[in-house]
Amino acid sequence: MRPPRLYYALPFLPIVCSSITVYHQQPFGVTTTTTASQSGSAAAASYTGAAAYDPTILNPPPVPDPPPPTTFFQQLSSSPVPGLSIPQSGYFYGFSVEFSVVNQVLGLNSTHLQVPFLNLMSNIQARGGSVRVRVGGNTQDSATLVDTLPGNKMMQKEAQDTANPTKTPGTMFTSEVLKMLANISGLVNVNWYLGVPMNDTSNLRLGIAEVGEAILGDRLLGFQIGNEPDQYAGHKHRPEGYSPQDYSNEFGAIDAALRADGKVSAVNGKLFGPSLSGVWQPQDVWDTGFIEDHRQSLGLLSMSIYPNNNCAKVFGGPNAEGGVDPQQIFPSYLDHTAGQKIAAKYLESTALAQQNNLPFLMVETNTASCGGFPGVSNSFGSAMWALDYGLQLAYSNFTTALLHVGGQGVYYNPFTPPPTNQSTFHQWTIGPIYYSVLAVAEAFGTSNKSRIIDLQMNANNIYTPGYAIYDGDVLARLALFNYITDPSGAHEYTATFAIGGGDTGQPNGTPPQVKVKYLVAPSVSSKENITWAGQTFGGAFESDGRLTGTETVQTITCKSDNTCDIKVPAPGFALVFLADIPGDAETFGDVKTFSTTALTKTINTASIDPTSLATSNGQKGANFMQAGTSHGRPNGAARFVPHLAVAGCMALGLISVLWRTM
Ligand SMILES: *[C@@H]1O[C@H](CO)[C@@H](O)[C@H](O)[C@H]1NC(C)=O
Ligand SMILES: *[C@@H]1O[C@H](CO)[C@@H](O)[C@H](O)[C@H]1NC(C)=O
Ligand SMILES: *[C@@H]1O[C@H](CO)[C@@H](O)[C@H](O)[C@H]1NC(C)=O
Ligand SMILES: *[C@@H]1O[C@H](CO)[C@@H](O)[C@H](O)[C@H]1NC(C)=O
Ligand SMILES: *[C@@H]1O[C@H](CO)[C@@H](O)[C@H](O)[C@H]1NC(C)=O
């Protein structure tokens, strides 16, 4: 079957000016390859495929001795307590997409978008209101905007300079990349961070700022100036001895050049740095007077921290000296100190940011730089780690954290498109840490007024951490972790809580019942069988970016003594909804896909394949279905609110749906 090419006008939109093809992969009912679905060490030992599908399964750490108590009591205060974070948003967690892979992850160009990516963003929009995505990374510093590229491509790697083989080949791109970002923002509520290339400040390339501002407008949140400048000397991009003051001077030079550039109108509050990777300490940069010197231009402060690196293996080959054994390092991700250790180093800086009214951004992070570790970065353990780490950063007054997305050669991706040559028969692979982003979005909700506190629960046992979230002034949610793996069930715990009136002398505030959603898998080592509230994205090559299965929210009836018991499996995470917050939901069955009738009612067209296209209902996000993957709407009846992507549809007029043919 070869469905026709269809065009639909959306007459209710203000300006009809553009055409978008929502790109469908043609599914042929082909299931996963054996390489990806094999598991266990035998398969892993002989595995030679891409890191993104590495089948390594590690051993879960043994139950610690002594094990954490499996029953404990937590008193909670109904009114806000001292020590809460600043107000946080449901879009606290976002993504950092390596510049060189945007043509794989986001789309081929502005008219050829990746449907799974749209769905993945839509899921988060539904829960957290919007999504922040940074396009950048190591490859941003040597990226160059050009007018055109051969074959009408939007990006291409520069040829290796044979005279100077140590020079990193740059990425050349056209304005099509920026148009693609704008067109994505027309469909889902995504806002963007970009970076100004800084490999050569005597010969600046400001094209991305000029064209980015013109094309993205308000969707552009800011420009990163310098990607991990504390690595520049080490990577021989700057002379030895390159200092924080040198970096600050170069920041100033770019700032001045942007201000002098007639094609750039907004510089105030648009730039950010220093995006340190841990070689320099933040104080080294603050001590130069960085904030005062660039106060007008600074829109936020940023860091770029990974807890570990796998660079020895990557650069030195699999048997390189100094390489990290994933099994050895795995336990270091599996307790509460993992996130705390990172966050603790930035508490003075986040306080400084607050004093200066500046948001504090973790612009790039993940389990380990240089691609992560097999069996660690793609395990359920990494989901537990990312969830606790994200909440810990939020508690520590970071305002945003972006999980890095690389290509096929990394273990840690939150989502990975199939290799280009397999895109007709494989779907996407959703990594465990993507589930963490969903859970964090739900933990904060859409009010932008959620404040979080680390409860130091269970006598501060590092294997059973918990957080409370106040939404506005209402105690709204609890986030409870159990890091232990024990299939016998003996280390499942029961947290009993009561809600009191706090200092206000209110009556007992324990509700009659609460709702609970679980993030679970059989083991911290598991790579598949991960479910959030009973739903999953499946295993390798199985997802179109929509959750499958029935969403299961458990209702727990509290006891007559005004306490509630919440069980948390080993391993597992529970998000407990304590109160009904107006505008916030705990079920997301209405992350929308559109029925034929709903679409034809509003669109000037005779027919549409029901599985072809769905658009935003303007409030809860949208699902952009892929043809044939699972026919019909997965979640309840369509409800159409007639403003397509109210959240920022930018003059989007015509949408076409193009099926890829074999
Ligand atoms: C986008 O890519 C598709 C597929 O390669 C191509 O047919 C189309 O012309 C491209 N559009 C633009 C605007 O470059
Ligand atoms: C900076 O990157 C551009 C694009 O890759 C390249 O042409 C230029 O030579 C680089 N400059 C330096 C000093 O490395
Ligand atoms: C976060 O900021 C709030 C408000 O300034 C402050 O009270 C709290 O102590 C900070 N949290 C941490 C962990 O520093
Ligand atoms: C776990 O995942 C595998 C592969 O996706 C699947 O075959 C199996 O049925 C799942 N097991 C459970 C208990 O869900
Ligand atoms: C979407 O892409 C098309 C083709 O590049 C372009 O003409 C149009 O302006 C884009 N739409 C937006 C909202 O940027």
Short mmCIF file of N, CA, C and O in Angstrom, two decimals, residues 128-168:
data_model
loop_
_atom_site.label_atom_id
_atom_site.label_comp_id
_atom_site.label_asym_id
_atom_site.label_seq_id
_atom_site.Cartn_x
_atom_site.Cartn_y
_atom_site.Cartn_z
N GLY A 128 4.61 18.76 32.11
CA GLY A 128 5.36 19.86 32.71
C GLY A 128 5.12 21.21 32.05
O GLY A 128 5.71 22.19 32.46
N GLY A 129 4.31 21.24 31.01
CA GLY A 129 3.97 22.52 30.38
C GLY A 129 4.77 22.83 29.13
O GLY A 129 4.22 23.28 28.14
N SER A 130 6.08 22.62 29.19
CA SER A 130 6.90 22.86 28.00
C SER A 130 8.18 22.05 28.12
O SER A 130 8.36 21.30 29.09
N VAL A 131 9.06 22.17 27.16
CA VAL A 131 10.32 21.43 27.18
C VAL A 131 11.43 22.38 26.76
O VAL A 131 11.26 23.19 25.86
N ARG A 132 12.57 22.26 27.44
CA ARG A 132 13.74 23.05 27.06
C ARG A 132 14.76 22.13 26.41
O ARG A 132 15.11 21.09 26.98
N VAL A 133 15.23 22.53 25.25
CA VAL A 133 16.22 21.72 24.55
C VAL A 133 17.38 22.61 24.14
O VAL A 133 17.18 23.70 23.58
N ARG A 134 18.55 22.15 24.44
CA ARG A 134 19.75 22.84 24.01
C ARG A 134 20.33 22.07 22.84
O ARG A 134 20.42 20.84 22.87
N VAL A 135 20.70 22.80 21.81
CA VAL A 135 21.40 22.20 20.68
C VAL A 135 22.84 22.69 20.79
O VAL A 135 23.09 23.89 20.71
N GLY A 136 23.76 21.76 21.02
CA GLY A 136 25.14 22.20 21.22
C GLY A 136 26.03 21.04 21.61
O GLY A 136 25.82 19.93 21.16
N GLY A 137 26.98 21.33 22.49
CA GLY A 137 27.94 20.30 22.87
C GLY A 137 29.29 20.61 22.26
O GLY A 137 29.52 21.70 21.73
N ASN A 138 30.16 19.61 22.32
CA ASN A 138 31.51 19.82 21.79
C ASN A 138 31.49 20.31 20.36
O ASN A 138 32.34 21.11 19.95
N THR A 139 30.52 19.82 19.58
CA THR A 139 30.53 20.15 18.16
C THR A 139 30.04 21.57 17.88
O THR A 139 30.15 22.04 16.75
N GLN A 140 29.50 22.26 18.90
CA GLN A 140 29.00 23.61 18.62
C GLN A 140 30.13 24.60 18.38
O GLN A 140 29.97 25.56 17.62
N ASP A 141 31.27 24.38 19.03
CA ASP A 141 32.35 25.37 18.95
C ASP A 141 32.96 25.47 17.56
O ASP A 141 33.52 26.50 17.19
N SER A 142 32.88 24.38 16.79
CA SER A 142 33.45 24.44 15.45
C SER A 142 32.37 24.36 14.37
O SER A 142 32.64 24.00 13.24
N ALA A 143 31.14 24.69 14.76
CA ALA A 143 30.05 24.68 13.77
C ALA A 143 30.03 26.01 13.02
O ALA A 143 30.31 27.06 13.59
N THR A 144 29.72 25.93 11.75
CA THR A 144 29.71 27.14 10.93
C THR A 144 28.44 27.19 10.09
O THR A 144 28.11 26.22 9.40
N LEU A 145 27.77 28.33 10.16
CA LEU A 145 26.58 28.53 9.33
C LEU A 145 27.02 28.89 7.92
O LEU A 145 27.81 29.81 7.72
N VAL A 146 26.52 28.15 6.94
CA VAL A 146 26.84 28.44 5.53
C VAL A 146 25.52 28.63 4.77
O VAL A 146 24.46 28.26 5.26
N ASP A 147 25.62 29.22 3.57
CA ASP A 147 24.39 29.50 2.82
C ASP A 147 23.74 28.23 2.29
O ASP A 147 22.54 28.04 2.42
N THR A 148 24.56 27.39 1.68
CA THR A 148 24.00 26.15 1.11
C THR A 148 25.02 25.04 1.25
O THR A 148 26.22 25.29 1.40
N LEU A 149 24.53 23.82 1.17
CA LEU A 149 25.42 22.65 1.16
C LEU A 149 25.03 21.77 -0.03
O LEU A 149 23.88 21.80 -0.47
N PRO A 150 25.97 21.00 -0.51
CA PRO A 150 25.67 20.14 -1.66
C PRO A 150 24.49 19.21 -1.35
O PRO A 150 24.34 18.76 -0.22
N GLY A 151 23.69 18.92 -2.34
CA GLY A 151 22.59 17.98 -2.19
C GLY A 151 21.46 18.54 -1.35
O GLY A 151 20.65 17.78 -0.82
N ASN A 152 21.44 19.86 -1.16
CA ASN A 152 20.37 20.50 -0.37
C ASN A 152 20.34 19.99 1.07
O ASN A 152 19.32 20.02 1.74
N LYS A 153 21.48 19.48 1.55
CA LYS A 153 21.54 19.00 2.93
C LYS A 153 21.55 20.18 3.89
O LYS A 153 21.98 21.27 3.53
N MET A 154 21.13 19.95 5.13
CA MET A 154 21.17 21.07 6.08
C MET A 154 22.42 21.03 6.95
O MET A 154 22.76 22.01 7.58
N MET A 155 23.09 19.88 7.00
CA MET A 155 24.38 19.88 7.69
C MET A 155 25.32 18.84 7.14
O MET A 155 24.90 17.85 6.53
N GLN A 156 26.58 19.09 7.37
CA GLN A 156 27.60 18.21 6.81
C GLN A 156 28.89 18.41 7.59
O GLN A 156 29.21 19.52 8.00
N LYS A 157 29.62 17.33 7.78
CA LYS A 157 30.92 17.45 8.44
C LYS A 157 31.93 17.98 7.46
O LYS A 157 31.98 17.54 6.31
N GLU A 158 32.73 18.91 7.93
CA GLU A 158 33.83 19.45 7.13
C GLU A 158 34.82 18.32 6.85
O GLU A 158 35.02 17.47 7.71
N ALA A 159 35.42 18.33 5.68
CA ALA A 159 36.43 17.31 5.39
C ALA A 159 37.61 17.47 6.35
O ALA A 159 37.95 18.57 6.76
N GLN A 160 38.20 16.35 6.71
CA GLN A 160 39.38 16.40 7.58
C GLN A 160 40.52 17.12 6.84
O GLN A 160 40.77 16.84 5.67
N ASP A 161 41.14 18.05 7.54
CA ASP A 161 42.25 18.79 6.96
C ASP A 161 43.50 17.91 7.01
O ASP A 161 44.03 17.63 8.08
N THR A 162 43.95 17.43 5.84
CA THR A 162 45.07 16.48 5.85
C THR A 162 46.37 17.14 6.30
O THR A 162 47.25 16.48 6.85
N ALA A 163 46.45 18.46 6.10
CA ALA A 163 47.66 19.16 6.54
C ALA A 163 47.71 19.26 8.07
O ALA A 163 48.77 19.37 8.66
N ASN A 164 46.51 19.22 8.68
CA ASN A 164 46.45 19.38 10.13
C ASN A 164 45.47 18.36 10.69
O ASN A 164 44.35 18.68 11.07
N PRO A 165 45.90 17.08 10.73
CA PRO A 165 44.96 16.02 11.09
C PRO A 165 44.46 16.09 12.53
O PRO A 165 43.46 15.45 12.85
N THR A 166 45.10 16.86 13.39
CA THR A 166 44.63 16.92 14.78
C THR A 166 43.46 17.89 14.93
O THR A 166 42.79 17.91 15.94
N LYS A 167 43.25 18.72 13.92
CA LYS A 167 42.16 19.69 14.03
C LYS A 167 40.81 18.97 13.89
O LYS A 167 40.60 18.16 13.02
N THR A 168 39.90 19.26 14.82
CA THR A 168 38.57 18.65 14.75
C THR A 168 37.84 19.16 13.52
O THR A 168 37.74 20.36 13.32
#
